[in-house]
Structures are given as C-alpha cells and as structure tokens.
Short mmCIF file of C-alpha atoms in Angstrom, two decimals:
data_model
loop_
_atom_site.label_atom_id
_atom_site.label_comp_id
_atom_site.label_asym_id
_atom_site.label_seq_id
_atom_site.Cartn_x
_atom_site.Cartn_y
_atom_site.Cartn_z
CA UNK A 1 2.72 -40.74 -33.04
CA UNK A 2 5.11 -37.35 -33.10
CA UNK A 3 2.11 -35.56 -34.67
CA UNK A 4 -0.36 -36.51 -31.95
CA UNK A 5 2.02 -35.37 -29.57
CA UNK A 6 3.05 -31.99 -30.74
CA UNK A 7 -0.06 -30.70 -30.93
CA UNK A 8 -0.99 -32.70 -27.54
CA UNK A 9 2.15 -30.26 -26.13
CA UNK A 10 0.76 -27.22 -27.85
CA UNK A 11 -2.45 -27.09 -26.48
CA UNK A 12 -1.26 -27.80 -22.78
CA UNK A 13 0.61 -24.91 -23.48
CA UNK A 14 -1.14 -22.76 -24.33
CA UNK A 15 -3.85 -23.97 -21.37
CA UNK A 16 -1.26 -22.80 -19.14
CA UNK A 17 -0.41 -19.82 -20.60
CA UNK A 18 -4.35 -18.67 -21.03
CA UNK A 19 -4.56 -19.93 -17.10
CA UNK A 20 -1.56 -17.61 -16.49
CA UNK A 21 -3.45 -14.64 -18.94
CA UNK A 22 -6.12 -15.24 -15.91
CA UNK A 23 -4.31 -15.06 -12.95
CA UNK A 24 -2.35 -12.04 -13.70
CA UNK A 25 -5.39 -10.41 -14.67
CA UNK A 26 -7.04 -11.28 -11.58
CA UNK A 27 -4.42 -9.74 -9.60
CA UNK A 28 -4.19 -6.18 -11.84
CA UNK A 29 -7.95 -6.53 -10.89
CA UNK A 30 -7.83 -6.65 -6.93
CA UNK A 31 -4.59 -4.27 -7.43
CA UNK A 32 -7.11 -1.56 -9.28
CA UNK A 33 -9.61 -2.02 -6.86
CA UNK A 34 -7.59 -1.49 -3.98
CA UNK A 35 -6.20 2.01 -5.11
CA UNK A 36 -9.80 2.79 -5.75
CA UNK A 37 -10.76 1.90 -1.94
CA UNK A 38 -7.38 4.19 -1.25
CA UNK A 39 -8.93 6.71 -3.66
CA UNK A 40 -12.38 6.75 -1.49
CA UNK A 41 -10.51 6.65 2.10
CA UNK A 42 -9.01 9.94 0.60
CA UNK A 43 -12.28 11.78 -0.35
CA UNK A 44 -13.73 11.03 3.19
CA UNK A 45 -10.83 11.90 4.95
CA UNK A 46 -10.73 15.16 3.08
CA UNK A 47 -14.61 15.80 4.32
CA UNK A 48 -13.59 15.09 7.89
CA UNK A 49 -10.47 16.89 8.06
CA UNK A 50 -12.09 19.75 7.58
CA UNK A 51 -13.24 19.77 10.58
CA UNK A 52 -11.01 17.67 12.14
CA UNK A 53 -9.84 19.57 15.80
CA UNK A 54 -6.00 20.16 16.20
CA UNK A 55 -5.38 18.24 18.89
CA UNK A 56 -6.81 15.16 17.33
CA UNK A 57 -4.25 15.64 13.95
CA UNK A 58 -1.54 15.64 16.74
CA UNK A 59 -3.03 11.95 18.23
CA UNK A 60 -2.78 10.51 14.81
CA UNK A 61 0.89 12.31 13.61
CA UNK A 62 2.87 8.96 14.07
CA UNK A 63 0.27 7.44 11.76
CA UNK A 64 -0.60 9.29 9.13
CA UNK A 65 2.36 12.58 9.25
CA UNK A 66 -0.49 15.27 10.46
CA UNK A 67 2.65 17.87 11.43
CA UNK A 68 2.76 20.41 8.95
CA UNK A 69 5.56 22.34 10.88
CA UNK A 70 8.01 19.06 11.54
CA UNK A 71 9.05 18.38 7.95
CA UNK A 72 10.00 22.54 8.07
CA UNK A 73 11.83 22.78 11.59
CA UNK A 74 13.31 19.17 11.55
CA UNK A 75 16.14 18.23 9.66
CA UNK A 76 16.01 15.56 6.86
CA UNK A 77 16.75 12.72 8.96
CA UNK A 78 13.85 13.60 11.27
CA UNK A 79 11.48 13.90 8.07
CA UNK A 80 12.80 10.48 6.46
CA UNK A 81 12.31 8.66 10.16
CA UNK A 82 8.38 9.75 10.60
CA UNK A 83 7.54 8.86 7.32
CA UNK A 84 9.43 5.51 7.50
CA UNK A 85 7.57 4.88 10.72
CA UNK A 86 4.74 5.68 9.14
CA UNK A 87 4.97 3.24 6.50
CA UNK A 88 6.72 0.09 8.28
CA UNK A 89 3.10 0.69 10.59
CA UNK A 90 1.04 -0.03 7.89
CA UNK A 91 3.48 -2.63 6.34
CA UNK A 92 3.99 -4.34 9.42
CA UNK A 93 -0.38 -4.77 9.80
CA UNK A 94 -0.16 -6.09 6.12
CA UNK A 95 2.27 -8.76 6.53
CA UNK A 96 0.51 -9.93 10.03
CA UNK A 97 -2.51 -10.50 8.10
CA UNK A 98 -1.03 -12.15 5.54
CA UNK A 99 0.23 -14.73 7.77
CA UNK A 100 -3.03 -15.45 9.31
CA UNK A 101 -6.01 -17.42 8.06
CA UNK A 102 -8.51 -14.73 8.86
CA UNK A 103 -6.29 -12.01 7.74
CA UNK A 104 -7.64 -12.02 4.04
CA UNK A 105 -10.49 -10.44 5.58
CA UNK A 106 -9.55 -7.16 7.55
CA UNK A 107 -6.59 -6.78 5.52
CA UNK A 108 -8.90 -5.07 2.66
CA UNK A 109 -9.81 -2.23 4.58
CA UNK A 110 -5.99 -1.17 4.75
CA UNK A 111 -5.74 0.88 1.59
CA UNK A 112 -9.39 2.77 2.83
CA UNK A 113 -7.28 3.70 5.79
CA UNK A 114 -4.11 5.04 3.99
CA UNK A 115 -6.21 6.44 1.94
CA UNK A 116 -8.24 8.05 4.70
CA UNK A 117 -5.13 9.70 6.55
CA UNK A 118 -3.61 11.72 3.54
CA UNK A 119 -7.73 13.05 2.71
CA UNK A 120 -7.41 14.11 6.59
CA UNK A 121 -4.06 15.99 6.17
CA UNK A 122 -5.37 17.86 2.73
CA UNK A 123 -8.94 18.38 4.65
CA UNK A 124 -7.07 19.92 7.42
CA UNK A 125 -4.49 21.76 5.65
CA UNK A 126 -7.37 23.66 3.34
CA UNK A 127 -9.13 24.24 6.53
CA UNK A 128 -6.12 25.86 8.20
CA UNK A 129 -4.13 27.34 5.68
CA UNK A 130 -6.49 28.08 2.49
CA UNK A 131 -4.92 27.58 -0.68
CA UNK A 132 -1.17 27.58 1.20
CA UNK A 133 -2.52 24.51 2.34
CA UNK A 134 -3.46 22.51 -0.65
CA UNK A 135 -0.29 23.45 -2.12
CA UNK A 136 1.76 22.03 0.23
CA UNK A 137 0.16 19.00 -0.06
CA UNK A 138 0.38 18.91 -3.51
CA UNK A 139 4.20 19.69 -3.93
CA UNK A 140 5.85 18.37 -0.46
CA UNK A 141 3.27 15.53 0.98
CA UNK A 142 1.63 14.41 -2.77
CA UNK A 143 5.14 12.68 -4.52
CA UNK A 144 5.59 10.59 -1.68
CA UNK A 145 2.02 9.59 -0.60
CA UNK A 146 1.82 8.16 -4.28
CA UNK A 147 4.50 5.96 -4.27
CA UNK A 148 3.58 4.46 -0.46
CA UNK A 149 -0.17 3.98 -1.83
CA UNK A 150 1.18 1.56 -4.80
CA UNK A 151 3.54 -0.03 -2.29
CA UNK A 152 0.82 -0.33 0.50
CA UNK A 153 -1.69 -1.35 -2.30
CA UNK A 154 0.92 -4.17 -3.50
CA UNK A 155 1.35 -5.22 -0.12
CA UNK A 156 -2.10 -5.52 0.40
CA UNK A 157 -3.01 -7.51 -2.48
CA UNK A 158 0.19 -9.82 -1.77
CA UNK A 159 -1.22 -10.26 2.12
CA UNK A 160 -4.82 -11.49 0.25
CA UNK A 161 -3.61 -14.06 -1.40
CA UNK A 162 -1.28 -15.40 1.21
CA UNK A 163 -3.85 -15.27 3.70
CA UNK A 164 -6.16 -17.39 1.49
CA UNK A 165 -3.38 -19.75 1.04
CA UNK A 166 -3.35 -20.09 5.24
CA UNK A 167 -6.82 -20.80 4.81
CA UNK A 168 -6.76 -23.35 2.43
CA UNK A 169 -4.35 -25.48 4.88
CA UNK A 170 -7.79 -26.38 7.03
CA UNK A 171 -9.49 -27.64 3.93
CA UNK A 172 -9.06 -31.43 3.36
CA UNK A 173 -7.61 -31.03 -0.42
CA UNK A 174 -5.06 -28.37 0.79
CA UNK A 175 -1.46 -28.42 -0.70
CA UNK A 176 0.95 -27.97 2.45
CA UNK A 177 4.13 -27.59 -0.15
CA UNK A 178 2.21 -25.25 -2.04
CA UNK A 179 0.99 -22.79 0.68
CA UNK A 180 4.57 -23.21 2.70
CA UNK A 181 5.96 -22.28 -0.87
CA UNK A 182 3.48 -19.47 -1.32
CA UNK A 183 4.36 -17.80 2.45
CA UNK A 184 8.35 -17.77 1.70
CA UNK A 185 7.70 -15.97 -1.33
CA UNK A 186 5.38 -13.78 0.63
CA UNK A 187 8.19 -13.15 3.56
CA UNK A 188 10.58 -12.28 0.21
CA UNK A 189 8.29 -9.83 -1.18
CA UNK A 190 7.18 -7.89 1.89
CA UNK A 191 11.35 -7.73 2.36
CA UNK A 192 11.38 -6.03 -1.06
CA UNK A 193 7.78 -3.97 -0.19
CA UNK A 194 9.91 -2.67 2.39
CA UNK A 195 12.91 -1.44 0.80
CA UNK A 196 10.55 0.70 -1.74
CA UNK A 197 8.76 1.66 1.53
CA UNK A 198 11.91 3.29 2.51
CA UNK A 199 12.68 4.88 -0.81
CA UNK A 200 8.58 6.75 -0.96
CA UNK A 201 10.80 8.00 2.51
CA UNK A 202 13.03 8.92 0.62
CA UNK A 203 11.08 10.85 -1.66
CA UNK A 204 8.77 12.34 0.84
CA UNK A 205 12.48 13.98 2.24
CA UNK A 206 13.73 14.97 -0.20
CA UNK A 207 10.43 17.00 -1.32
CA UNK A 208 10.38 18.24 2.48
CA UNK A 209 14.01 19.70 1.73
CA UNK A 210 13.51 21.11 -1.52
CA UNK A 211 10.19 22.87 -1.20
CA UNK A 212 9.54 23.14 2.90
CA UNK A 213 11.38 26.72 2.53
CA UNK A 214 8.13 28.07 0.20
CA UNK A 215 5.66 27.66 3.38
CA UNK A 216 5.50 29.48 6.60
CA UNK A 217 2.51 27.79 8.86
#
C-alpha cells in the first residue's frame, strides 16, 4: 500500500509544481508584453513630440514631467514631489482597475501611455534642444523612467489578474474566498508598488541633482 502511495504523492507533486512552471510563465509573459506596449508608446511619442507645440508639453507636465527647466531651478524636494505625483497618477488608475470587473480591459493600454509620455519628452527635447536634448534625457530623465516602467508594468499586470478575478465573481462556479483572497493580496502589493514608486522618485532626484548643473535650456 506505501508504494502505491508514494508515487501517488509524487506525481501530484509534481502536477502542481508543472501547473506552477505555467503560471509563472504566464505572468513573465503578459509582464514582457507589457514593457513591449511601453516600448511602442515610446517610439510614437517620440514621432509626435517632435512636433509637439510648447504650450501643450506644459498641459501634460503634471502627467508625464514635460518641464525641462523645473528639475534645474527647483530644489530636490520640488523634483522628488512631481515625479511622485506623476507616478501615484498612474498607480492610482492601475489599482482602480484592478478593483473593477471591467478594469482588465482598459487597464492594458496603461503601459502604451507611460510609454507614450517619456517618447513625447525625448521627441520634444531633440526638437528643442538638438543633441543637448537627448542627452538630458538620457542621463537625468532615462534612470528613473526605467525603474517606474517595471513598477507601472508590474502594477499593470497585477491589476489584470485581479480584475479577472472580479469578473469571475458573476460566473456561477466563482470562488468568493478565492477572489476576496486574491484582492487583499492585490491591496498588499500595490502598497509595496508604491513604495518602489517613490524610490524611481528617488532616483529621478537624485539624477536631477547630480547632473541638472551640465544643461542650460
């Protein structure tokens, strides 16, 4: 009897563990494709910020950190508070779509739109300033854009699978335990999302400090 139920316990191991294999490579999946929609919100925004009129960069500053000439005149605090802003915005959209059936949907187009704002600001800033330009963006704005696109991209993926697990509440073989279980740990991890939110702040201040001297615009 043992020997029919060791191996009984070995293979329902390692059914979980291949069903485990699956589900974390699901999620690296939707994780890569979302930094590739980022990735493409970026190259169009770089097309259209090149023509992008001034006054129009100002409109979307408290979005996407369009002001060149703030992170140089303002002091650090000023510089960490924008880009905080900035990223508790997109954060906050994430985590409302997460907690709403439907928001599995629109929530996808987030990383496009991150994306899309830093491709304005380097469109812009070649336009503007020429090579000055691109290499502010690549020393000052780059460090910190990174680490808020694998936060927001995080985020995002977290908010898709939540949101499905809303939407599986209105089917008749939904799991209410399961999907209350699933949105605390969602709540948890957007608290955590939120802290590294604040340290790509950190990052994009401290690059403002160190290098904002180099550029005159």
């Amino acid at each position: 009897m043992i020997r029919n139920i060791i191996p009984a316990i070995r293979l329902r191991h390692e059914t979980n563990q291949i069903a485990a294999d699956g589900r974390n490579w699901k999620r690296s999946a939707v994780w890569i494709l979302l930094l590739l929609s980022m990735l493409t919100g970026a190259v169009v925004g770089a097309v259209s910020g090149r023509s992008a009129d001034t006054q129009i960069m100002k409109d979307l500053d408290i979005i996407f950190l369009t002001n060149f000439r703030m992170r140089a005149d303002n002091g650090a605090f000023a510089v960490f508070s924008a880009s905080f802003a900035s990223n508790f915005i997109f954060l906050f959209t994430v985590f409302l779509a997460g907690t709403s059936m439907w928001g599995f949907m629109p929530v996808l187009f987030v990383p496009f739109i991150k994306g899309y704002g830093y491709g304005l600001i380097m469109g812009h800033a070649y336009s503007e300033y020429s090579l000055s330009g691109i290499l502010y963006n690549l020393i000052i704005v780059l460090p910190g854009a990174i680490f808020s696109a694998f936060v927001i991209s995080t985020a995002v993926r977290e908010a898709f699978s939540c949101s499905a697990a809303v939407f599986r509440l209105f089917r008749k073989k939904s799991d209410i335990e399961d999907s209350a279980a699933k949105m605390h740990g969602f709540v948890l991890y957007m608290l955590w999302l939120l802290f590294l939110a604040a340290a790509a702040s950190g990052v994009d201040m401290l690059c403002s400090l160190m290098f904002s001297w180099l550029f005159d615009f």
